[in-house]
């Protein structure tokens, strides 16, 4: 039988246990306070009405005011004016229906600044006592500011994506999930809830582009932007050209783990590019046509003085072969005319250069009668021209216009030669030339009695390379219009009421004539 220990020993053991318990309690208290501090939490107790009965002393440290200032409804009194009514109403609702309470509001601190706190509480009962509330105030100020900044950043991001019309995307390669901005619905017409898998994206890339896109992604150098174009299928089944611009985030070993970028619709850009290419092609064709027109124009205009030159030389040769001494003056006249034609051919080369470059000839006062008579003489050198009576009104010699001598004579010569060819099968062929002075311009009319324009439109004859003659190149009237308009006048054509064709053109009069 074991005897009981002395009473002194039993008392000593009890003292050690008490001391150990006190140490454990102090440690737990310290741990509790550390937990509250590290989590930025302050416990409190309130009565059934919600008035504070007690609050952790940490509040005095944070608030910078005695705890008594928070008791009762002091905590609500320090709430931000904009939050006070909402917090009070939430307290009343919770205490009235014995519900849990959760509410965020701002509390004024000792320095006058406000901090965000989250108040969470629940009702409990102690036997024989009225119900009470116990809860925790948690400092969420940094969280609220971070959330506000994130919301502002997200709003700016959304605005930016709407402004750029690009589709922003974020791809997690580890989970193979992808997130698109709302512009995807506008650009591609898809429901956003159906587009969150990488497999969906791959399935909508044009099959002829898949391998190229994959190779481009895999070969993208680290630290550089990935840029790639491909075709992607819209919800309506049509493919559109898009361009991806993205940055690739890499993990250990340089393995891609995340891709963030933007998709740009290149449809309009490609259409504009095709339009530019088409316009460039048309301009090239136009340049070739212009060069051909310039050479044809040169050939057409040089043909007339060179033909005259040849005719004068042949005529002079025939007279020499006849051996008639009395033909000397006629031979000299023919040689002078030949020299004039050769000079005119050289002048035409220089004048055509001015016309093609939209320049002006050598402008001076020119007598209309002299220009018309010179053109008639050249026209009548041809066999066909000799059969046509060209009647030039005397009053043409009374008017002087501003222009170039060769160019004005060329206008008459082209109109006369066209009329002669049109009158080939006409009985008693005739061309009449008249003039009227209207203000600062002379209006000249050249009218023939031929078959007219037939079913064609007279205005169309002024277009380059438009002709009704089997052997014509369609530049005579185009040249006339170019010369006349470069001198400030205009030319028109219309059927003559008595039959035949009528051409009317204007030239500016000199100041003395006007």
Short mmCIF file of C-alpha atoms in Angstrom, two decimals:
data_model
loop_
_atom_site.label_atom_id
_atom_site.label_comp_id
_atom_site.label_asym_id
_atom_site.label_seq_id
_atom_site.Cartn_x
_atom_site.Cartn_y
_atom_site.Cartn_z
CA UNK A 1 0.00 0.00 0.00
CA UNK A 2 1.35 3.29 -1.10
CA UNK A 3 1.07 6.10 1.34
CA UNK A 4 -0.24 9.53 0.21
CA UNK A 5 2.32 12.28 -0.36
CA UNK A 6 2.69 14.94 2.21
CA UNK A 7 0.32 17.91 1.98
CA UNK A 8 3.20 20.30 1.24
CA UNK A 9 4.11 18.34 -1.87
CA UNK A 10 0.51 18.37 -3.14
CA UNK A 11 0.30 22.12 -2.68
CA UNK A 12 3.58 22.65 -4.51
CA UNK A 13 2.33 20.60 -7.52
CA UNK A 14 -0.83 22.66 -7.67
CA UNK A 15 1.19 25.88 -7.72
CA UNK A 16 3.31 24.58 -10.62
CA UNK A 17 0.22 23.61 -12.56
CA UNK A 18 -1.28 27.01 -11.95
CA UNK A 19 1.87 28.74 -13.10
CA UNK A 20 2.05 26.54 -16.18
CA UNK A 21 -1.57 27.29 -16.99
CA UNK A 22 -0.94 30.98 -16.61
CA UNK A 23 2.03 30.79 -18.96
CA UNK A 24 0.00 28.86 -21.52
CA UNK A 25 -2.81 31.39 -21.21
CA UNK A 26 -0.41 34.31 -21.64
CA UNK A 27 1.08 32.61 -24.71
CA UNK A 28 -2.37 32.02 -26.18
CA UNK A 29 -3.32 35.61 -25.42
CA UNK A 30 -0.19 36.83 -27.17
CA UNK A 31 -0.88 34.54 -30.12
CA UNK A 32 -4.43 35.80 -30.26
CA UNK A 33 -3.35 39.42 -30.22
CA UNK A 34 -0.68 38.70 -32.83
CA UNK A 35 -3.29 37.04 -35.01
CA UNK A 36 -5.61 40.01 -34.64
CA UNK A 37 -2.81 42.45 -35.44
CA UNK A 38 -1.48 40.55 -38.42
CA UNK A 39 -4.98 40.13 -39.88
CA UNK A 40 -5.88 43.74 -39.09
CA UNK A 41 -8.91 42.61 -37.06
CA UNK A 42 -10.51 44.08 -33.92
CA UNK A 43 -13.06 41.99 -31.94
CA UNK A 44 -16.00 43.69 -30.21
CA UNK A 45 -19.18 42.92 -28.27
CA UNK A 46 -22.47 44.82 -28.60
CA UNK A 47 -25.81 44.61 -26.83
CA UNK A 48 -29.14 43.64 -28.38
CA UNK A 49 -29.67 47.17 -29.76
CA UNK A 50 -26.25 47.19 -31.37
CA UNK A 51 -24.58 49.55 -28.90
CA UNK A 52 -20.95 48.63 -28.27
CA UNK A 53 -20.25 47.14 -24.82
CA UNK A 54 -16.55 46.42 -25.34
CA UNK A 55 -13.91 46.53 -28.05
CA UNK A 56 -10.33 45.28 -28.20
CA UNK A 57 -7.71 47.79 -27.03
CA UNK A 58 -6.03 47.51 -30.43
CA UNK A 59 -8.76 49.85 -31.63
CA UNK A 60 -7.42 52.63 -29.40
CA UNK A 61 -3.99 52.20 -30.98
CA UNK A 62 -5.36 52.31 -34.53
CA UNK A 63 -8.00 54.94 -33.93
CA UNK A 64 -5.75 57.18 -31.83
CA UNK A 65 -8.63 57.83 -29.39
CA UNK A 66 -9.75 56.32 -26.05
CA UNK A 67 -11.88 53.19 -26.19
CA UNK A 68 -14.72 55.04 -24.46
CA UNK A 69 -15.19 57.13 -27.62
CA UNK A 70 -16.22 53.97 -29.51
CA UNK A 71 -18.62 52.58 -26.90
CA UNK A 72 -22.35 52.87 -27.36
CA UNK A 73 -22.93 54.10 -30.90
CA UNK A 74 -19.70 56.05 -31.05
CA UNK A 75 -18.35 53.77 -33.75
CA UNK A 76 -21.19 54.75 -36.05
CA UNK A 77 -20.81 58.40 -35.10
CA UNK A 78 -17.30 58.30 -36.57
CA UNK A 79 -18.48 56.74 -39.83
CA UNK A 80 -18.10 58.71 -43.07
CA UNK A 81 -21.12 61.01 -43.64
CA UNK A 82 -21.86 59.23 -46.92
CA UNK A 83 -21.74 55.80 -45.26
CA UNK A 84 -23.42 56.56 -41.91
CA UNK A 85 -27.04 56.20 -42.96
CA UNK A 86 -26.40 52.90 -44.77
CA UNK A 87 -24.45 51.40 -41.86
CA UNK A 88 -27.11 52.47 -39.33
CA UNK A 89 -29.93 51.03 -41.42
CA UNK A 90 -28.02 47.75 -41.81
CA UNK A 91 -27.51 47.56 -37.99
CA UNK A 92 -31.21 48.17 -37.36
CA UNK A 93 -32.22 45.52 -39.90
CA UNK A 94 -29.86 42.93 -38.40
CA UNK A 95 -30.86 43.54 -34.76
CA UNK A 96 -34.54 43.59 -35.61
CA UNK A 97 -34.47 40.20 -37.32
CA UNK A 98 -31.57 38.64 -35.35
CA UNK A 99 -29.61 38.16 -38.56
CA UNK A 100 -25.89 38.12 -39.12
CA UNK A 101 -24.43 41.48 -39.98
CA UNK A 102 -21.90 42.24 -42.74
CA UNK A 103 -21.26 45.75 -43.94
CA UNK A 104 -18.37 47.83 -45.31
CA UNK A 105 -17.99 51.50 -44.39
CA UNK A 106 -15.38 54.15 -43.73
CA UNK A 107 -14.36 55.31 -40.24
CA UNK A 108 -12.60 58.54 -39.45
CA UNK A 109 -9.19 58.09 -37.81
CA UNK A 110 -7.42 60.45 -35.40
CA UNK A 111 -5.56 62.24 -38.22
CA UNK A 112 -8.88 63.04 -39.95
CA UNK A 113 -8.42 60.52 -42.76
CA UNK A 114 -10.97 57.78 -43.37
CA UNK A 115 -10.21 54.08 -43.63
CA UNK A 116 -12.40 51.28 -44.91
CA UNK A 117 -13.48 48.61 -42.40
CA UNK A 118 -15.63 45.51 -42.78
CA UNK A 119 -17.89 44.85 -39.81
CA UNK A 120 -19.01 41.23 -39.40
CA UNK A 121 -21.13 40.15 -36.38
CA UNK A 122 -23.58 37.54 -35.19
CA UNK A 123 -26.05 37.37 -32.32
CA UNK A 124 -25.47 35.03 -29.38
CA UNK A 125 -27.08 34.35 -25.98
CA UNK A 126 -25.70 33.76 -22.49
CA UNK A 127 -27.98 31.88 -20.09
CA UNK A 128 -30.12 34.25 -18.11
CA UNK A 129 -28.97 37.31 -20.08
CA UNK A 130 -30.34 39.34 -22.99
CA UNK A 131 -29.01 38.52 -26.49
CA UNK A 132 -25.76 40.14 -27.49
CA UNK A 133 -23.69 40.64 -30.65
CA UNK A 134 -20.09 39.63 -31.12
CA UNK A 135 -18.14 40.56 -34.15
CA UNK A 136 -14.91 41.68 -35.75
CA UNK A 137 -13.87 44.91 -37.44
CA UNK A 138 -11.42 44.13 -40.26
CA UNK A 139 -9.25 46.81 -41.86
CA UNK A 140 -9.86 46.47 -45.62
CA UNK A 141 -8.65 49.92 -46.64
CA UNK A 142 -5.78 48.68 -48.82
CA UNK A 143 -8.06 46.06 -50.35
CA UNK A 144 -10.70 48.68 -51.21
CA UNK A 145 -8.17 51.05 -52.76
CA UNK A 146 -6.66 48.20 -54.74
CA UNK A 147 -10.13 47.15 -55.88
CA UNK A 148 -11.01 50.72 -56.86
CA UNK A 149 -7.74 51.04 -58.78
CA UNK A 150 -8.39 47.72 -60.48
CA UNK A 151 -11.90 48.79 -61.44
CA UNK A 152 -10.58 52.07 -62.83
CA UNK A 153 -7.87 50.23 -64.70
CA UNK A 154 -10.40 47.77 -66.08
CA UNK A 155 -12.66 50.64 -67.15
CA UNK A 156 -9.75 52.32 -68.93
CA UNK A 157 -8.84 49.00 -70.51
CA UNK A 158 -12.40 48.48 -71.75
CA UNK A 159 -12.51 52.01 -73.14
CA UNK A 160 -9.16 51.49 -74.87
CA UNK A 161 -10.29 48.23 -76.45
CA UNK A 162 -13.46 49.89 -77.73
CA UNK A 163 -11.46 52.82 -79.10
CA UNK A 164 -8.95 50.63 -80.95
CA UNK A 165 -11.56 48.17 -82.26
CA UNK A 166 -8.99 45.44 -81.57
CA UNK A 167 -9.90 42.18 -79.85
CA UNK A 168 -7.77 41.83 -76.71
CA UNK A 169 -6.98 38.25 -75.73
CA UNK A 170 -5.20 36.41 -72.92
CA UNK A 171 -4.16 32.78 -73.35
CA UNK A 172 -3.10 30.50 -70.47
CA UNK A 173 -1.12 27.74 -72.14
CA UNK A 174 -1.02 25.62 -68.98
CA UNK A 175 -4.81 25.35 -68.76
CA UNK A 176 -5.36 25.97 -72.49
CA UNK A 177 -8.01 28.55 -71.70
CA UNK A 178 -8.35 31.84 -73.50
CA UNK A 179 -10.21 35.03 -72.62
CA UNK A 180 -11.30 37.57 -75.25
CA UNK A 181 -12.51 41.14 -74.84
CA UNK A 182 -16.10 41.96 -75.72
CA UNK A 183 -15.01 43.21 -79.15
CA UNK A 184 -14.88 39.58 -80.23
CA UNK A 185 -18.67 39.50 -80.46
CA UNK A 186 -18.65 42.55 -82.74
CA UNK A 187 -15.68 41.50 -84.87
CA UNK A 188 -16.56 37.81 -85.28
CA UNK A 189 -20.18 37.50 -84.18
CA UNK A 190 -19.61 34.75 -81.62
CA UNK A 191 -21.19 34.20 -78.20
CA UNK A 192 -18.46 34.99 -75.66
CA UNK A 193 -19.38 31.96 -73.54
CA UNK A 194 -18.36 29.60 -76.36
CA UNK A 195 -14.86 30.95 -76.98
CA UNK A 196 -12.90 30.21 -73.81
CA UNK A 197 -10.94 27.16 -75.01
CA UNK A 198 -7.76 27.11 -77.06
CA UNK A 199 -9.21 24.28 -79.14
CA UNK A 200 -12.03 26.60 -80.24
CA UNK A 201 -9.51 29.13 -81.51
CA UNK A 202 -7.52 26.52 -83.42
CA UNK A 203 -10.70 25.18 -85.02
CA UNK A 204 -11.56 28.60 -86.43
CA UNK A 205 -8.21 29.34 -88.08
CA UNK A 206 -8.26 28.65 -91.81
CA UNK A 207 -6.88 25.17 -92.31
CA UNK A 208 -4.37 26.39 -94.88
CA UNK A 209 -2.93 28.80 -92.27
CA UNK A 210 -2.74 26.50 -89.22
CA UNK A 211 0.74 25.10 -89.87
CA UNK A 212 2.17 28.51 -90.74
CA UNK A 213 0.70 30.13 -87.59
CA UNK A 214 1.99 27.29 -85.39
CA UNK A 215 5.47 27.51 -86.89
CA UNK A 216 5.50 31.30 -86.49
CA UNK A 217 4.54 31.02 -82.80
CA UNK A 218 7.14 28.38 -82.03
CA UNK A 219 9.94 30.30 -83.75
CA UNK A 220 9.15 33.63 -82.06
CA UNK A 221 12.38 34.84 -80.34
CA UNK A 222 12.15 35.36 -76.56
CA UNK A 223 11.68 38.95 -75.47
CA UNK A 224 10.28 40.07 -78.82
CA UNK A 225 6.72 40.74 -79.93
CA UNK A 226 4.99 37.97 -81.85
CA UNK A 227 3.37 39.21 -85.06
CA UNK A 228 1.41 36.98 -87.43
CA UNK A 229 -1.38 37.26 -90.02
CA UNK A 230 -3.96 34.62 -90.87
CA UNK A 231 -7.57 34.06 -91.88
CA UNK A 232 -10.19 33.38 -89.22
CA UNK A 233 -13.75 32.19 -89.65
CA UNK A 234 -16.59 34.43 -88.53
CA UNK A 235 -19.85 33.16 -87.10
CA UNK A 236 -21.49 33.66 -90.53
CA UNK A 237 -18.95 31.27 -92.11
CA UNK A 238 -16.92 33.90 -93.96
CA UNK A 239 -13.18 34.24 -93.39
CA UNK A 240 -11.56 37.57 -92.63
CA UNK A 241 -7.89 38.52 -92.53
CA UNK A 242 -6.63 39.31 -89.04
CA UNK A 243 -3.27 40.18 -87.52
CA UNK A 244 -2.17 39.01 -84.06
CA UNK A 245 0.23 41.13 -82.03
CA UNK A 246 1.23 39.59 -78.72
CA UNK A 247 3.86 39.20 -76.01
CA UNK A 248 4.76 35.70 -74.85
CA UNK A 249 5.41 35.11 -71.15
CA UNK A 250 7.88 32.29 -70.61
CA UNK A 251 8.50 30.05 -67.62
CA UNK A 252 11.43 27.84 -66.63
CA UNK A 253 13.56 26.82 -69.58
CA UNK A 254 11.97 29.46 -71.79
CA UNK A 255 8.77 27.47 -72.24
CA UNK A 256 5.78 29.71 -73.17
CA UNK A 257 3.20 29.74 -70.39
CA UNK A 258 1.03 32.77 -71.19
CA UNK A 259 0.29 34.96 -74.21
CA UNK A 260 -1.40 38.35 -74.11
CA UNK A 261 -2.10 40.39 -77.19
CA UNK A 262 -4.57 41.94 -79.63
CA UNK A 263 -6.29 40.84 -82.84
CA UNK A 264 -6.75 43.48 -85.55
CA UNK A 265 -9.21 43.09 -88.42
CA UNK A 266 -7.25 43.62 -91.66
CA UNK A 267 -10.28 43.34 -93.97
CA UNK A 268 -10.53 47.06 -94.71
CA UNK A 269 -6.75 47.40 -94.90
CA UNK A 270 -6.51 44.54 -97.41
CA UNK A 271 -9.40 46.00 -99.44
CA UNK A 272 -7.66 49.39 -99.46
CA UNK A 273 -4.39 47.74 -100.47
CA UNK A 274 -6.10 45.95 -103.37
CA UNK A 275 -7.71 49.23 -104.42
CA UNK A 276 -4.33 50.99 -104.37
CA UNK A 277 -2.79 48.18 -106.41
CA UNK A 278 -5.66 48.40 -108.90
CA UNK A 279 -5.27 52.17 -109.16
CA UNK A 280 -1.52 51.79 -109.63
CA UNK A 281 -2.17 49.28 -112.41
CA UNK A 282 -4.70 51.62 -114.01
CA UNK A 283 -2.24 54.50 -113.74
CA UNK A 284 0.43 52.37 -115.40
CA UNK A 285 -2.02 51.48 -118.18
CA UNK A 286 -2.97 55.14 -118.45
CA UNK A 287 0.69 56.13 -118.68
CA UNK A 288 1.23 53.59 -121.45
CA UNK A 289 -1.90 54.84 -123.22
CA UNK A 290 -0.73 58.41 -122.75
CA UNK A 291 2.65 57.59 -124.25
CA UNK A 292 0.94 55.83 -127.16
CA UNK A 293 -1.35 58.81 -127.61
CA UNK A 294 1.59 61.19 -127.60
CA UNK A 295 3.39 59.20 -130.30
CA UNK A 296 0.18 58.81 -132.32
CA UNK A 297 -0.49 62.53 -131.94
CA UNK A 298 3.01 63.35 -133.11
CA UNK A 299 2.63 61.03 -136.09
CA UNK A 300 -0.79 62.48 -136.93
CA UNK A 301 0.31 66.09 -136.79
CA UNK A 302 3.64 65.62 -138.57
CA UNK A 303 1.96 63.73 -141.36
CA UNK A 304 0.25 66.85 -142.70
CA UNK A 305 3.22 69.24 -143.08
CA UNK A 306 5.46 66.39 -144.27
CA UNK A 307 2.87 65.40 -146.88
CA UNK A 308 2.71 69.00 -148.03
CA UNK A 309 6.49 69.13 -148.13
CA UNK A 310 6.59 66.02 -150.31
CA UNK A 311 3.89 67.40 -152.63
CA UNK A 312 5.70 70.71 -153.12
CA UNK A 313 9.01 68.95 -153.83
CA UNK A 314 7.36 66.57 -156.32
CA UNK A 315 5.60 69.49 -158.02
CA UNK A 316 8.87 71.40 -158.30
CA UNK A 317 10.56 68.28 -159.73
CA UNK A 318 7.87 67.92 -162.42
CA UNK A 319 8.28 71.55 -163.42
CA UNK A 320 12.05 71.07 -163.68
CA UNK A 321 11.58 67.98 -165.82
CA UNK A 322 9.41 69.99 -168.22
CA UNK A 323 12.31 72.32 -168.87
CA UNK A 324 10.03 75.32 -169.36
CA UNK A 325 11.97 78.54 -168.65
CA UNK A 326 8.74 80.30 -167.69
CA UNK A 327 8.23 77.84 -164.81
CA UNK A 328 11.04 79.40 -162.76
CA UNK A 329 8.77 81.51 -160.58
CA UNK A 330 6.42 78.58 -159.94
CA UNK A 331 9.35 76.37 -158.97
CA UNK A 332 10.68 78.97 -156.56
CA UNK A 333 7.22 79.38 -155.04
CA UNK A 334 6.93 75.59 -154.57
CA UNK A 335 10.37 75.43 -152.94
CA UNK A 336 9.46 78.28 -150.58
CA UNK A 337 6.27 76.45 -149.66
CA UNK A 338 8.27 73.26 -149.08
CA UNK A 339 10.64 75.11 -146.78
CA UNK A 340 7.66 76.53 -144.87
CA UNK A 341 6.19 73.04 -144.47
CA UNK A 342 9.50 71.71 -143.15
CA UNK A 343 9.67 74.58 -140.67
CA UNK A 344 6.10 73.86 -139.61
CA UNK A 345 6.97 70.20 -138.99
CA UNK A 346 9.74 71.25 -136.61
CA UNK A 347 7.43 73.73 -134.86
CA UNK A 348 4.80 71.02 -134.37
CA UNK A 349 7.30 68.85 -132.49
CA UNK A 350 7.98 71.69 -130.04
CA UNK A 351 4.29 72.63 -129.73
CA UNK A 352 3.16 69.05 -129.03
CA UNK A 353 5.60 68.88 -126.15
CA UNK A 354 3.84 71.90 -124.63
CA UNK A 355 0.40 70.40 -125.23
CA UNK A 356 1.18 67.00 -123.69
CA UNK A 357 2.59 68.70 -120.59
CA UNK A 358 -0.50 70.98 -120.44
CA UNK A 359 1.60 74.00 -121.18
CA UNK A 360 0.90 76.83 -123.56
CA UNK A 361 2.32 77.60 -126.99
CA UNK A 362 3.93 80.88 -127.93
CA UNK A 363 0.92 83.18 -127.63
CA UNK A 364 0.60 86.30 -129.70
CA UNK A 365 -1.95 88.12 -131.85
CA UNK A 366 -3.00 85.94 -134.79
CA UNK A 367 -5.25 86.88 -137.72
CA UNK A 368 -8.08 84.38 -138.12
CA UNK A 369 -8.39 84.99 -141.87
CA UNK A 370 -4.72 84.24 -142.50
CA UNK A 371 -4.81 81.06 -140.41
CA UNK A 372 -7.95 79.80 -142.18
CA UNK A 373 -6.58 80.59 -145.66
CA UNK A 374 -3.25 78.86 -144.90
CA UNK A 375 -5.13 75.77 -143.77
CA UNK A 376 -7.30 75.86 -146.91
CA UNK A 377 -4.22 76.03 -149.16
CA UNK A 378 -2.69 73.01 -147.43
CA UNK A 379 -5.95 71.09 -147.64
CA UNK A 380 -6.38 71.75 -151.34
CA UNK A 381 -2.96 70.25 -152.11
CA UNK A 382 -4.59 66.82 -151.79
CA UNK A 383 -6.58 65.52 -154.75
CA UNK A 384 -9.71 65.12 -152.64
CA UNK A 385 -9.31 68.55 -151.11
CA UNK A 386 -9.08 70.18 -154.52
CA UNK A 387 -12.63 68.93 -155.28
CA UNK A 388 -14.18 70.64 -152.22
CA UNK A 389 -15.11 74.33 -152.19
CA UNK A 390 -13.99 75.88 -148.89
CA UNK A 391 -15.66 79.27 -148.43
CA UNK A 392 -14.05 81.54 -145.84
CA UNK A 393 -16.00 84.67 -144.82
CA UNK A 394 -14.11 87.91 -145.41
CA UNK A 395 -14.76 89.19 -141.87
CA UNK A 396 -12.42 86.54 -140.46
CA UNK A 397 -9.59 88.78 -141.65
CA UNK A 398 -10.92 91.58 -139.44
CA UNK A 399 -10.43 89.64 -136.18
CA UNK A 400 -7.27 88.83 -134.26
CA UNK A 401 -7.18 86.23 -131.50
CA UNK A 402 -4.62 85.32 -128.86
CA UNK A 403 -2.86 82.07 -129.66
CA UNK A 404 -0.06 80.27 -131.44
CA UNK A 405 0.14 80.53 -135.24
CA UNK A 406 0.83 76.87 -135.89
CA UNK A 407 -1.77 75.69 -133.38
CA UNK A 408 -4.57 77.90 -134.74
CA UNK A 409 -3.80 76.85 -138.31
CA UNK A 410 -3.77 73.25 -137.08
CA UNK A 411 -7.34 73.63 -135.77
CA UNK A 412 -8.61 74.79 -139.14
CA UNK A 413 -6.54 72.17 -141.00
CA UNK A 414 -7.93 69.28 -138.88
CA UNK A 415 -11.52 70.47 -139.32
CA UNK A 416 -11.07 71.01 -143.06
CA UNK A 417 -9.47 67.60 -143.65
CA UNK A 418 -12.20 65.85 -141.64
CA UNK A 419 -14.84 67.65 -143.70
CA UNK A 420 -13.13 66.76 -147.00
CA UNK A 421 -13.05 63.07 -146.08
CA UNK A 422 -16.72 63.18 -145.00
CA UNK A 423 -17.71 64.87 -148.28
CA UNK A 424 -16.11 62.24 -150.53
CA UNK A 425 -19.45 60.98 -151.90
CA UNK A 426 -21.37 64.24 -151.63
CA UNK A 427 -22.56 66.14 -154.71
CA UNK A 428 -21.29 69.72 -154.84
CA UNK A 429 -19.22 69.36 -151.61
CA UNK A 430 -18.88 72.59 -149.69
CA UNK A 431 -17.39 73.83 -146.39
CA UNK A 432 -18.25 77.29 -145.06
CA UNK A 433 -16.36 79.21 -142.39
CA UNK A 434 -17.96 82.16 -140.56
CA UNK A 435 -17.28 84.11 -137.38
CA UNK A 436 -19.09 86.20 -134.79
CA UNK A 437 -17.63 88.41 -132.09
CA UNK A 438 -19.22 87.74 -128.68
CA UNK A 439 -17.71 89.88 -125.93
CA UNK A 440 -14.07 88.91 -125.42
CA UNK A 441 -14.25 85.87 -127.69
CA UNK A 442 -14.51 85.10 -131.38
CA UNK A 443 -16.96 82.26 -132.16
CA UNK A 444 -15.95 80.45 -135.34
CA UNK A 445 -18.31 78.07 -137.19
CA UNK A 446 -17.10 75.41 -139.66
CA UNK A 447 -20.07 73.78 -141.41
CA UNK A 448 -20.16 71.20 -144.22
CA UNK A 449 -23.01 69.78 -146.29
CA UNK A 450 -22.02 66.13 -145.89
CA UNK A 451 -23.82 63.18 -144.28
CA UNK A 452 -23.41 64.51 -140.72
CA UNK A 453 -22.68 62.34 -137.70
CA UNK A 454 -25.05 59.48 -138.44
CA UNK A 455 -26.22 57.59 -135.36
CA UNK A 456 -23.15 58.55 -133.33
CA UNK A 457 -22.92 61.17 -130.61
CA UNK A 458 -20.97 64.25 -131.76
CA UNK A 459 -19.45 64.81 -128.30
CA UNK A 460 -17.90 61.32 -128.33
CA UNK A 461 -15.76 62.26 -131.37
CA UNK A 462 -13.55 64.48 -129.15
CA UNK A 463 -12.34 61.50 -127.12
CA UNK A 464 -8.82 60.28 -128.01
CA UNK A 465 -8.69 57.35 -130.46
CA UNK A 466 -12.36 57.77 -131.40
CA UNK A 467 -12.94 57.90 -135.15
CA UNK A 468 -15.54 57.04 -137.79
CA UNK A 469 -12.92 56.69 -140.54
CA UNK A 470 -11.52 53.31 -141.55
CA UNK A 471 -7.93 54.57 -141.59
CA UNK A 472 -8.20 57.26 -138.90
CA UNK A 473 -6.48 57.21 -135.51
CA UNK A 474 -9.05 59.41 -133.77
CA UNK A 475 -6.74 62.20 -132.59
CA UNK A 476 -7.59 65.16 -134.85
CA UNK A 477 -10.58 66.45 -132.89
CA UNK A 478 -8.94 65.54 -129.57
CA UNK A 479 -5.98 67.73 -130.54
CA UNK A 480 -8.33 70.56 -131.55
CA UNK A 481 -10.02 70.45 -128.16
CA UNK A 482 -6.68 70.36 -126.35
CA UNK A 483 -5.41 73.42 -128.24
CA UNK A 484 -8.62 75.41 -127.87
CA UNK A 485 -9.11 74.67 -124.15
CA UNK A 486 -5.46 75.45 -123.38
CA UNK A 487 -6.16 78.92 -124.81
CA UNK A 488 -9.29 79.42 -122.68
CA UNK A 489 -11.89 78.56 -125.34
CA UNK A 490 -14.15 75.58 -125.97
CA UNK A 491 -15.37 73.53 -128.95
CA UNK A 492 -18.66 71.75 -129.62
CA UNK A 493 -20.21 69.79 -132.48
CA UNK A 494 -23.82 69.33 -133.54
CA UNK A 495 -25.83 68.31 -136.60
CA UNK A 496 -26.61 71.24 -138.92
CA UNK A 497 -30.36 71.83 -139.49
CA UNK A 498 -29.85 71.94 -143.28
CA UNK A 499 -27.83 68.70 -143.17
CA UNK A 500 -24.17 68.07 -142.59
CA UNK A 501 -21.96 68.65 -139.57
CA UNK A 502 -21.33 71.90 -137.70
CA UNK A 503 -18.36 72.64 -135.43
CA UNK A 504 -18.22 75.75 -133.25
CA UNK A 505 -15.17 76.89 -131.31
CA UNK A 506 -14.17 80.04 -129.47
CA UNK A 507 -10.84 81.84 -129.15
CA UNK A 508 -10.03 84.86 -126.97
CA UNK A 509 -9.83 88.13 -128.90
CA UNK A 510 -6.96 90.54 -128.51
CA UNK A 511 -7.71 93.68 -126.50
CA UNK A 512 -7.67 95.90 -129.60
CA UNK A 513 -10.11 93.63 -131.43
CA UNK A 514 -12.41 93.16 -128.42
#
